[in-house]
């Protein structure tokens, strides 16, 4: 018998079993159970007796639909034992029926946990979960921002998704109450580290765990931090076989090495706030992230290295300060140190040029103002914000008296520089002469300070083109996301279905 035929016969038989079982009333199940037990009658009823009755009836239905020959044929070539909690006996018809019974149990639990599955869908999913071939794994990373409406949004090779078991077929079956396996680990992780997730399909290469891994997570996390007015923080990682189960990690629940660069720990001193993106803003946020990440992808390796260094400084400040940037909470990061990191992000992007490091503060003020300033007044405001940031940095690094700086304004300027720098770097890669090569961008900014024509053509022009492509941060308002809004399952548990 061909593998496909055997599998289809197993699926068809299990569909008949599940349909018949779900169509029975509790009284019918009790009566048939008593017949199977030899006619013994009892007036007593408790949870244990009810569970035994349901299990006895379900096993009877499986045996009726899968006689020995059909059960043997169901053990198809290429079977992988995915039931370590109850291993079956190989080459045994009874063992094959036991396997079919396990699948029927899993199918009923899936149906009880979410109302979005039909019986054929639940059977197919349960067959794959219990005895299907291995599927390609996905990498999942906890984040503290989630979606209100859409189950997921593409942001350039990654998906931003809500942990919504009832509506997302890529989430593991171990999110379903009653399905065997590590039930609570993913949910517990998200309760501690954020109710959203970033995910992507993995290749055959293993995920490295050291700091030499290719920079991949920094880009979606940076894009989300630039798109939203709240700090987006990434946490632990886990691997998922889509729609089936969470893979047991060998070293606990690791924090990706990139996340460690930004000062995140598995034992934070305070609860990380979580946020939800309003369904009306989801499309705009996803469009900005895609436009920004498309620009990043178009940069050469040298420009990407510059951007990654600047992003590390910026994300470190966001991770540590969070909402305290607006004065809402205290932060373990000294404000002057935060100003130092933010000005270092500016230097990573706008440093260099003909005069090297001389008069660095003035150059950063002018270049940032030329790059992002919308008009004369805005350029002056950007210059003053960067100037006060450098004053606080200088006092801090040289042991002087702390000087106040507007961290919220400085962070806003750095956000704008990061966004516009990506568009500008891509534009300069197409130029020649003084405005191309290693220092082409900063040379262009220095020249545009004195040339209105250069400013309009090579600064304003690329800025407007990038915005037209969706590269304007929407900065939507976001609401707090609390555990009582955690979307795990649909209609709840059924005493008849959960056997």
JSON list of N, CA, C and O in Angstrom, two decimals, residues 1-14 62 65-80 88 91-101 103 127-128 130-133:
[
{"chain": "A", "resi": 1, "resn": "UNK", "atom": "N", "xyz": [0.85, -1.19, 0.00]},
{"chain": "A", "resi": 1, "resn": "UNK", "atom": "CA", "xyz": [0.00, 0.00, 0.00]},
{"chain": "A", "resi": 1, "resn": "UNK", "atom": "C", "xyz": [0.88, 1.24, 0.00]},
{"chain": "A", "resi": 1, "resn": "UNK", "atom": "O", "xyz": [1.86, 1.32, 0.73]},
{"chain": "A", "resi": 2, "resn": "UNK", "atom": "N", "xyz": [0.56, 2.20, -0.81]},
{"chain": "A", "resi": 2, "resn": "UNK", "atom": "CA", "xyz": [1.36, 3.41, -0.89]},
{"chain": "A", "resi": 2, "resn": "UNK", "atom": "C", "xyz": [1.21, 4.23, 0.38]},
{"chain": "A", "resi": 2, "resn": "UNK", "atom": "O", "xyz": [0.18, 4.22, 1.04]},
{"chain": "A", "resi": 3, "resn": "UNK", "atom": "N", "xyz": [2.28, 4.99, 0.67]},
{"chain": "A", "resi": 3, "resn": "UNK", "atom": "CA", "xyz": [2.29, 5.82, 1.87]},
{"chain": "A", "resi": 3, "resn": "UNK", "atom": "C", "xyz": [1.12, 6.79, 1.87]},
{"chain": "A", "resi": 3, "resn": "UNK", "atom": "O", "xyz": [0.42, 6.97, 2.86]},
{"chain": "A", "resi": 4, "resn": "UNK", "atom": "N", "xyz": [0.88, 7.45, 0.74]},
{"chain": "A", "resi": 4, "resn": "UNK", "atom": "CA", "xyz": [-0.19, 8.45, 0.68]},
{"chain": "A", "resi": 4, "resn": "UNK", "atom": "C", "xyz": [-1.55, 7.81, 0.91]},
{"chain": "A", "resi": 4, "resn": "UNK", "atom": "O", "xyz": [-2.42, 8.37, 1.57]},
{"chain": "A", "resi": 5, "resn": "UNK", "atom": "N", "xyz": [-1.75, 6.58, 0.39]},
{"chain": "A", "resi": 5, "resn": "UNK", "atom": "CA", "xyz": [-3.02, 5.88, 0.58]},
{"chain": "A", "resi": 5, "resn": "UNK", "atom": "C", "xyz": [-3.21, 5.51, 2.05]},
{"chain": "A", "resi": 5, "resn": "UNK", "atom": "O", "xyz": [-4.30, 5.67, 2.62]},
{"chain": "A", "resi": 6, "resn": "UNK", "atom": "N", "xyz": [-2.15, 4.99, 2.68]},
{"chain": "A", "resi": 6, "resn": "UNK", "atom": "CA", "xyz": [-2.23, 4.60, 4.09]},
{"chain": "A", "resi": 6, "resn": "UNK", "atom": "C", "xyz": [-2.54, 5.82, 4.97]},
{"chain": "A", "resi": 6, "resn": "UNK", "atom": "O", "xyz": [-3.37, 5.75, 5.87]},
{"chain": "A", "resi": 7, "resn": "UNK", "atom": "N", "xyz": [-1.89, 6.92, 4.69]},
{"chain": "A", "resi": 7, "resn": "UNK", "atom": "CA", "xyz": [-2.13, 8.12, 5.49]},
{"chain": "A", "resi": 7, "resn": "UNK", "atom": "C", "xyz": [-3.56, 8.60, 5.31]},
{"chain": "A", "resi": 7, "resn": "UNK", "atom": "O", "xyz": [-4.22, 8.99, 6.28]},
{"chain": "A", "resi": 8, "resn": "UNK", "atom": "N", "xyz": [-4.04, 8.58, 4.06]},
{"chain": "A", "resi": 8, "resn": "UNK", "atom": "CA", "xyz": [-5.40, 9.06, 3.82]},
{"chain": "A", "resi": 8, "resn": "UNK", "atom": "C", "xyz": [-6.43, 8.15, 4.49]},
{"chain": "A", "resi": 8, "resn": "UNK", "atom": "O", "xyz": [-7.44, 8.63, 5.02]},
{"chain": "A", "resi": 9, "resn": "UNK", "atom": "N", "xyz": [-6.18, 6.83, 4.49]},
{"chain": "A", "resi": 9, "resn": "UNK", "atom": "CA", "xyz": [-7.10, 5.93, 5.17]},
{"chain": "A", "resi": 9, "resn": "UNK", "atom": "C", "xyz": [-7.12, 6.20, 6.68]},
{"chain": "A", "resi": 9, "resn": "UNK", "atom": "O", "xyz": [-8.18, 6.16, 7.32]},
{"chain": "A", "resi": 10, "resn": "UNK", "atom": "N", "xyz": [-5.94, 6.49, 7.24]},
{"chain": "A", "resi": 10, "resn": "UNK", "atom": "CA", "xyz": [-5.87, 6.83, 8.65]},
{"chain": "A", "resi": 10, "resn": "UNK", "atom": "C", "xyz": [-6.66, 8.11, 8.93]},
{"chain": "A", "resi": 10, "resn": "UNK", "atom": "O", "xyz": [-7.44, 8.18, 9.88]},
{"chain": "A", "resi": 11, "resn": "UNK", "atom": "N", "xyz": [-6.47, 9.13, 8.10]},
{"chain": "A", "resi": 11, "resn": "UNK", "atom": "CA", "xyz": [-7.17, 10.40, 8.27]},
{"chain": "A", "resi": 11, "resn": "UNK", "atom": "C", "xyz": [-8.68, 10.20, 8.16]},
{"chain": "A", "resi": 11, "resn": "UNK", "atom": "O", "xyz": [-9.46, 10.70, 8.98]},
{"chain": "A", "resi": 12, "resn": "UNK", "atom": "N", "xyz": [-9.11, 9.46, 7.13]},
{"chain": "A", "resi": 12, "resn": "UNK", "atom": "CA", "xyz": [-10.55, 9.24, 6.93]},
{"chain": "A", "resi": 12, "resn": "UNK", "atom": "C", "xyz": [-11.17, 8.50, 8.12]},
{"chain": "A", "resi": 12, "resn": "UNK", "atom": "O", "xyz": [-12.26, 8.84, 8.58]},
{"chain": "A", "resi": 13, "resn": "UNK", "atom": "N", "xyz": [-10.47, 7.46, 8.61]},
{"chain": "A", "resi": 13, "resn": "UNK", "atom": "CA", "xyz": [-11.00, 6.69, 9.73]},
{"chain": "A", "resi": 13, "resn": "UNK", "atom": "C", "xyz": [-11.10, 7.55, 10.99]},
{"chain": "A", "resi": 13, "resn": "UNK", "atom": "O", "xyz": [-12.10, 7.49, 11.72]},
{"chain": "A", "resi": 14, "resn": "UNK", "atom": "N", "xyz": [-10.08, 8.37, 11.23]},
{"chain": "A", "resi": 14, "resn": "UNK", "atom": "CA", "xyz": [-10.10, 9.21, 12.42]},
{"chain": "A", "resi": 14, "resn": "UNK", "atom": "C", "xyz": [-11.18, 10.29, 12.32]},
{"chain": "A", "resi": 14, "resn": "UNK", "atom": "O", "xyz": [-11.79, 10.66, 13.33]},
{"chain": "A", "resi": 62, "resn": "UNK", "atom": "N", "xyz": [-12.18, 3.71, 17.87]},
{"chain": "A", "resi": 62, "resn": "UNK", "atom": "CA", "xyz": [-10.95, 3.59, 17.08]},
{"chain": "A", "resi": 62, "resn": "UNK", "atom": "C", "xyz": [-10.75, 2.15, 16.63]},
{"chain": "A", "resi": 62, "resn": "UNK", "atom": "O", "xyz": [-10.39, 1.88, 15.47]},
{"chain": "A", "resi": 65, "resn": "UNK", "atom": "N", "xyz": [-13.07, 1.30, 13.73]},
{"chain": "A", "resi": 65, "resn": "UNK", "atom": "CA", "xyz": [-12.72, 1.91, 12.45]},
{"chain": "A", "resi": 65, "resn": "UNK", "atom": "C", "xyz": [-11.37, 1.45, 11.93]},
{"chain": "A", "resi": 65, "resn": "UNK", "atom": "O", "xyz": [-11.10, 1.56, 10.73]},
{"chain": "A", "resi": 66, "resn": "UNK", "atom": "N", "xyz": [-10.49, 0.98, 12.82]},
{"chain": "A", "resi": 66, "resn": "UNK", "atom": "CA", "xyz": [-9.15, 0.58, 12.41]},
{"chain": "A", "resi": 66, "resn": "UNK", "atom": "C", "xyz": [-8.88, -0.85, 12.86]},
{"chain": "A", "resi": 66, "resn": "UNK", "atom": "O", "xyz": [-8.27, -1.08, 13.90]},
{"chain": "A", "resi": 67, "resn": "UNK", "atom": "N", "xyz": [-9.33, -1.85, 12.08]},
{"chain": "A", "resi": 67, "resn": "UNK", "atom": "CA", "xyz": [-8.99, -3.25, 12.40]},
{"chain": "A", "resi": 67, "resn": "UNK", "atom": "C", "xyz": [-7.49, -3.46, 12.23]},
{"chain": "A", "resi": 67, "resn": "UNK", "atom": "O", "xyz": [-6.77, -2.58, 11.77]},
{"chain": "A", "resi": 68, "resn": "UNK", "atom": "N", "xyz": [-7.03, -4.64, 12.60]},
{"chain": "A", "resi": 68, "resn": "UNK", "atom": "CA", "xyz": [-5.59, -4.90, 12.64]},
{"chain": "A", "resi": 68, "resn": "UNK", "atom": "C", "xyz": [-4.90, -4.57, 11.32]},
{"chain": "A", "resi": 68, "resn": "UNK", "atom": "O", "xyz": [-3.85, -3.94, 11.30]},
{"chain": "A", "resi": 69, "resn": "UNK", "atom": "N", "xyz": [-5.48, -5.01, 10.20]},
{"chain": "A", "resi": 69, "resn": "UNK", "atom": "CA", "xyz": [-4.82, -4.80, 8.91]},
{"chain": "A", "resi": 69, "resn": "UNK", "atom": "C", "xyz": [-4.68, -3.31, 8.60]},
{"chain": "A", "resi": 69, "resn": "UNK", "atom": "O", "xyz": [-3.62, -2.84, 8.16]},
{"chain": "A", "resi": 70, "resn": "UNK", "atom": "N", "xyz": [-5.76, -2.57, 8.83]},
{"chain": "A", "resi": 70, "resn": "UNK", "atom": "CA", "xyz": [-5.71, -1.13, 8.54]},
{"chain": "A", "resi": 70, "resn": "UNK", "atom": "C", "xyz": [-4.77, -0.42, 9.50]},
{"chain": "A", "resi": 70, "resn": "UNK", "atom": "O", "xyz": [-4.06, 0.52, 9.12]},
{"chain": "A", "resi": 71, "resn": "UNK", "atom": "N", "xyz": [-4.74, -0.88, 10.77]},
{"chain": "A", "resi": 71, "resn": "UNK", "atom": "CA", "xyz": [-3.85, -0.26, 11.73]},
{"chain": "A", "resi": 71, "resn": "UNK", "atom": "C", "xyz": [-2.39, -0.48, 11.36]},
{"chain": "A", "resi": 71, "resn": "UNK", "atom": "O", "xyz": [-1.55, 0.41, 11.50]},
{"chain": "A", "resi": 72, "resn": "UNK", "atom": "N", "xyz": [-2.08, -1.68, 10.86]},
{"chain": "A", "resi": 72, "resn": "UNK", "atom": "CA", "xyz": [-0.70, -1.96, 10.45]},
{"chain": "A", "resi": 72, "resn": "UNK", "atom": "C", "xyz": [-0.33, -1.09, 9.25]},
{"chain": "A", "resi": 72, "resn": "UNK", "atom": "O", "xyz": [0.79, -0.59, 9.14]},
{"chain": "A", "resi": 73, "resn": "UNK", "atom": "N", "xyz": [-1.25, -0.92, 8.33]},
{"chain": "A", "resi": 73, "resn": "UNK", "atom": "CA", "xyz": [-0.96, -0.11, 7.15]},
{"chain": "A", "resi": 73, "resn": "UNK", "atom": "C", "xyz": [-0.77, 1.35, 7.51]},
{"chain": "A", "resi": 73, "resn": "UNK", "atom": "O", "xyz": [-0.10, 2.09, 6.79]},
{"chain": "A", "resi": 74, "resn": "UNK", "atom": "N", "xyz": [-1.36, 1.77, 8.63]},
{"chain": "A", "resi": 74, "resn": "UNK", "atom": "CA", "xyz": [-1.24, 3.18, 9.02]},
{"chain": "A", "resi": 74, "resn": "UNK", "atom": "C", "xyz": [0.17, 3.52, 9.47]},
{"chain": "A", "resi": 74, "resn": "UNK", "atom": "O", "xyz": [0.56, 4.69, 9.48]},
{"chain": "A", "resi": 75, "resn": "UNK", "atom": "N", "xyz": [0.95, 2.52, 9.88]},
{"chain": "A", "resi": 75, "resn": "UNK", "atom": "CA", "xyz": [2.33, 2.77, 10.26]},
{"chain": "A", "resi": 75, "resn": "UNK", "atom": "C", "xyz": [3.17, 2.85, 8.99]},
{"chain": "A", "resi": 75, "resn": "UNK", "atom": "O", "xyz": [3.80, 1.91, 8.56]},
{"chain": "A", "resi": 76, "resn": "UNK", "atom": "N", "xyz": [3.11, 4.01, 8.36]},
{"chain": "A", "resi": 76, "resn": "UNK", "atom": "CA", "xyz": [3.67, 4.18, 7.03]},
{"chain": "A", "resi": 76, "resn": "UNK", "atom": "C", "xyz": [5.19, 4.30, 7.08]},
{"chain": "A", "resi": 76, "resn": "UNK", "atom": "O", "xyz": [5.78, 4.58, 8.11]},
{"chain": "A", "resi": 77, "resn": "UNK", "atom": "N", "xyz": [5.81, 4.09, 5.92]},
{"chain": "A", "resi": 77, "resn": "UNK", "atom": "CA", "xyz": [7.26, 4.25, 5.82]},
{"chain": "A", "resi": 77, "resn": "UNK", "atom": "C", "xyz": [7.63, 5.71, 6.10]},
{"chain": "A", "resi": 77, "resn": "UNK", "atom": "O", "xyz": [6.93, 6.63, 5.71]},
{"chain": "A", "resi": 78, "resn": "UNK", "atom": "N", "xyz": [8.74, 5.87, 6.76]},
{"chain": "A", "resi": 78, "resn": "UNK", "atom": "CA", "xyz": [9.17, 7.22, 7.09]},
{"chain": "A", "resi": 78, "resn": "UNK", "atom": "C", "xyz": [8.59, 7.74, 8.38]},
{"chain": "A", "resi": 78, "resn": "UNK", "atom": "O", "xyz": [8.77, 8.90, 8.73]},
{"chain": "A", "resi": 79, "resn": "UNK", "atom": "N", "xyz": [7.88, 6.87, 9.12]},
{"chain": "A", "resi": 79, "resn": "UNK", "atom": "CA", "xyz": [7.30, 7.30, 10.40]},
{"chain": "A", "resi": 79, "resn": "UNK", "atom": "C", "xyz": [8.41, 7.71, 11.36]},
{"chain": "A", "resi": 79, "resn": "UNK", "atom": "O", "xyz": [9.44, 7.05, 11.48]},
{"chain": "A", "resi": 80, "resn": "UNK", "atom": "N", "xyz": [8.19, 8.83, 12.05]},
{"chain": "A", "resi": 80, "resn": "UNK", "atom": "CA", "xyz": [9.13, 9.28, 13.07]},
{"chain": "A", "resi": 80, "resn": "UNK", "atom": "C", "xyz": [8.41, 9.28, 14.42]},
{"chain": "A", "resi": 80, "resn": "UNK", "atom": "O", "xyz": [7.32, 9.83, 14.55]},
{"chain": "A", "resi": 88, "resn": "UNK", "atom": "N", "xyz": [5.09, 3.74, 21.29]},
{"chain": "A", "resi": 88, "resn": "UNK", "atom": "CA", "xyz": [4.31, 2.58, 20.83]},
{"chain": "A", "resi": 88, "resn": "UNK", "atom": "C", "xyz": [5.24, 1.40, 20.60]},
{"chain": "A", "resi": 88, "resn": "UNK", "atom": "O", "xyz": [6.46, 1.56, 20.47]},
{"chain": "A", "resi": 91, "resn": "UNK", "atom": "N", "xyz": [6.05, -2.50, 14.97]},
{"chain": "A", "resi": 91, "resn": "UNK", "atom": "CA", "xyz": [5.60, -3.70, 14.26]},
{"chain": "A", "resi": 91, "resn": "UNK", "atom": "C", "xyz": [4.51, -4.44, 15.02]},
{"chain": "A", "resi": 91, "resn": "UNK", "atom": "O", "xyz": [4.46, -5.66, 15.02]},
{"chain": "A", "resi": 92, "resn": "UNK", "atom": "N", "xyz": [3.64, -3.71, 15.70]},
{"chain": "A", "resi": 92, "resn": "UNK", "atom": "CA", "xyz": [2.57, -4.33, 16.45]},
{"chain": "A", "resi": 92, "resn": "UNK", "atom": "C", "xyz": [1.25, -3.68, 16.09]},
{"chain": "A", "resi": 92, "resn": "UNK", "atom": "O", "xyz": [1.10, -2.48, 16.20]},
{"chain": "A", "resi": 93, "resn": "UNK", "atom": "N", "xyz": [0.24, -4.47, 15.63]},
{"chain": "A", "resi": 93, "resn": "UNK", "atom": "CA", "xyz": [-1.06, -3.88, 15.34]},
{"chain": "A", "resi": 93, "resn": "UNK", "atom": "C", "xyz": [-1.65, -3.16, 16.53]},
{"chain": "A", "resi": 93, "resn": "UNK", "atom": "O", "xyz": [-2.24, -2.10, 16.41]},
{"chain": "A", "resi": 94, "resn": "UNK", "atom": "N", "xyz": [-1.51, -3.75, 17.75]},
{"chain": "A", "resi": 94, "resn": "UNK", "atom": "CA", "xyz": [-2.03, -3.08, 18.94]},
{"chain": "A", "resi": 94, "resn": "UNK", "atom": "C", "xyz": [-1.32, -1.75, 19.14]},
{"chain": "A", "resi": 94, "resn": "UNK", "atom": "O", "xyz": [-1.93, -0.76, 19.54]},
{"chain": "A", "resi": 95, "resn": "UNK", "atom": "N", "xyz": [-0.01, -1.74, 18.87]},
{"chain": "A", "resi": 95, "resn": "UNK", "atom": "CA", "xyz": [0.72, -0.48, 19.00]},
{"chain": "A", "resi": 95, "resn": "UNK", "atom": "C", "xyz": [0.24, 0.55, 18.00]},
{"chain": "A", "resi": 95, "resn": "UNK", "atom": "O", "xyz": [0.16, 1.74, 18.28]},
{"chain": "A", "resi": 96, "resn": "UNK", "atom": "N", "xyz": [-0.10, 0.10, 16.79]},
{"chain": "A", "resi": 96, "resn": "UNK", "atom": "CA", "xyz": [-0.59, 1.02, 15.78]},
{"chain": "A", "resi": 96, "resn": "UNK", "atom": "C", "xyz": [-1.95, 1.61, 16.17]},
{"chain": "A", "resi": 96, "resn": "UNK", "atom": "O", "xyz": [-2.23, 2.77, 15.94]},
{"chain": "A", "resi": 97, "resn": "UNK", "atom": "N", "xyz": [-2.80, 0.77, 16.76]},
{"chain": "A", "resi": 97, "resn": "UNK", "atom": "CA", "xyz": [-4.09, 1.30, 17.23]},
{"chain": "A", "resi": 97, "resn": "UNK", "atom": "C", "xyz": [-3.88, 2.28, 18.37]},
{"chain": "A", "resi": 97, "resn": "UNK", "atom": "O", "xyz": [-4.60, 3.26, 18.51]},
{"chain": "A", "resi": 98, "resn": "UNK", "atom": "N", "xyz": [-2.90, 1.99, 19.22]},
{"chain": "A", "resi": 98, "resn": "UNK", "atom": "CA", "xyz": [-2.59, 2.91, 20.31]},
{"chain": "A", "resi": 98, "resn": "UNK", "atom": "C", "xyz": [-2.15, 4.25, 19.75]},
{"chain": "A", "resi": 98, "resn": "UNK", "atom": "O", "xyz": [-2.52, 5.31, 20.27]},
{"chain": "A", "resi": 99, "resn": "UNK", "atom": "N", "xyz": [-1.37, 4.21, 18.68]},
{"chain": "A", "resi": 99, "resn": "UNK", "atom": "CA", "xyz": [-0.96, 5.45, 18.03]},
{"chain": "A", "resi": 99, "resn": "UNK", "atom": "C", "xyz": [-2.17, 6.20, 17.49]},
{"chain": "A", "resi": 99, "resn": "UNK", "atom": "O", "xyz": [-2.30, 7.41, 17.67]},
{"chain": "A", "resi": 100, "resn": "UNK", "atom": "N", "xyz": [-3.08, 5.50, 16.84]},
{"chain": "A", "resi": 100, "resn": "UNK", "atom": "CA", "xyz": [-4.29, 6.14, 16.32]},
{"chain": "A", "resi": 100, "resn": "UNK", "atom": "C", "xyz": [-5.13, 6.73, 17.45]},
{"chain": "A", "resi": 100, "resn": "UNK", "atom": "O", "xyz": [-5.73, 7.80, 17.31]},
{"chain": "A", "resi": 101, "resn": "UNK", "atom": "N", "xyz": [-5.17, 6.04, 18.59]},
{"chain": "A", "resi": 101, "resn": "UNK", "atom": "CA", "xyz": [-5.92, 6.56, 19.74]},
{"chain": "A", "resi": 101, "resn": "UNK", "atom": "C", "xyz": [-5.29, 7.85, 20.25]},
{"chain": "A", "resi": 101, "resn": "UNK", "atom": "O", "xyz": [-6.00, 8.80, 20.61]},
{"chain": "A", "resi": 103, "resn": "UNK", "atom": "N", "xyz": [-3.68, 10.00, 18.47]},
{"chain": "A", "resi": 103, "resn": "UNK", "atom": "CA", "xyz": [-4.03, 11.05, 17.50]},
{"chain": "A", "resi": 103, "resn": "UNK", "atom": "C", "xyz": [-5.45, 11.53, 17.73]},
{"chain": "A", "resi": 103, "resn": "UNK", "atom": "O", "xyz": [-5.74, 12.73, 17.67]},
{"chain": "A", "resi": 127, "resn": "UNK", "atom": "N", "xyz": [-2.55, 14.42, 13.12]},
{"chain": "A", "resi": 127, "resn": "UNK", "atom": "CA", "xyz": [-1.76, 13.37, 12.47]},
{"chain": "A", "resi": 127, "resn": "UNK", "atom": "C", "xyz": [-0.32, 13.85, 12.26]},
{"chain": "A", "resi": 127, "resn": "UNK", "atom": "O", "xyz": [0.65, 13.13, 12.55]},
{"chain": "A", "resi": 128, "resn": "UNK", "atom": "N", "xyz": [-0.16, 15.08, 11.77]},
{"chain": "A", "resi": 128, "resn": "UNK", "atom": "CA", "xyz": [1.18, 15.60, 11.58]},
{"chain": "A", "resi": 128, "resn": "UNK", "atom": "C", "xyz": [1.93, 15.78, 12.89]},
{"chain": "A", "resi": 128, "resn": "UNK", "atom": "O", "xyz": [3.14, 15.53, 12.97]},
{"chain": "A", "resi": 130, "resn": "UNK", "atom": "N", "xyz": [1.56, 14.09, 15.77]},
{"chain": "A", "resi": 130, "resn": "UNK", "atom": "CA", "xyz": [1.92, 12.85, 16.45]},
{"chain": "A", "resi": 130, "resn": "UNK", "atom": "C", "xyz": [2.89, 12.01, 15.64]},
{"chain": "A", "resi": 130, "resn": "UNK", "atom": "O", "xyz": [3.86, 11.46, 16.17]},
{"chain": "A", "resi": 131, "resn": "UNK", "atom": "N", "xyz": [2.66, 11.88, 14.33]},
{"chain": "A", "resi": 131, "resn": "UNK", "atom": "CA", "xyz": [3.50, 10.95, 13.57]},
{"chain": "A", "resi": 131, "resn": "UNK", "atom": "C", "xyz": [3.88, 11.48, 12.19]},
{"chain": "A", "resi": 131, "resn": "UNK", "atom": "O", "xyz": [4.21, 10.70, 11.31]},
{"chain": "A", "resi": 132, "resn": "UNK", "atom": "N", "xyz": [3.86, 12.79, 11.99]},
{"chain": "A", "resi": 132, "resn": "UNK", "atom": "CA", "xyz": [4.23, 13.32, 10.69]},
{"chain": "A", "resi": 132, "resn": "UNK", "atom": "C", "xyz": [5.72, 13.56, 10.58]},
{"chain": "A", "resi": 132, "resn": "UNK", "atom": "O", "xyz": [6.45, 13.54, 11.56]},
{"chain": "A", "resi": 133, "resn": "UNK", "atom": "N", "xyz": [6.20, 13.78, 9.38]},
{"chain": "A", "resi": 133, "resn": "UNK", "atom": "CA", "xyz": [7.63, 14.08, 9.19]},
{"chain": "A", "resi": 133, "resn": "UNK", "atom": "C", "xyz": [7.98, 15.44, 9.78]},
{"chain": "A", "resi": 133, "resn": "UNK", "atom": "O", "xyz": [7.13, 16.32, 9.93]}
]
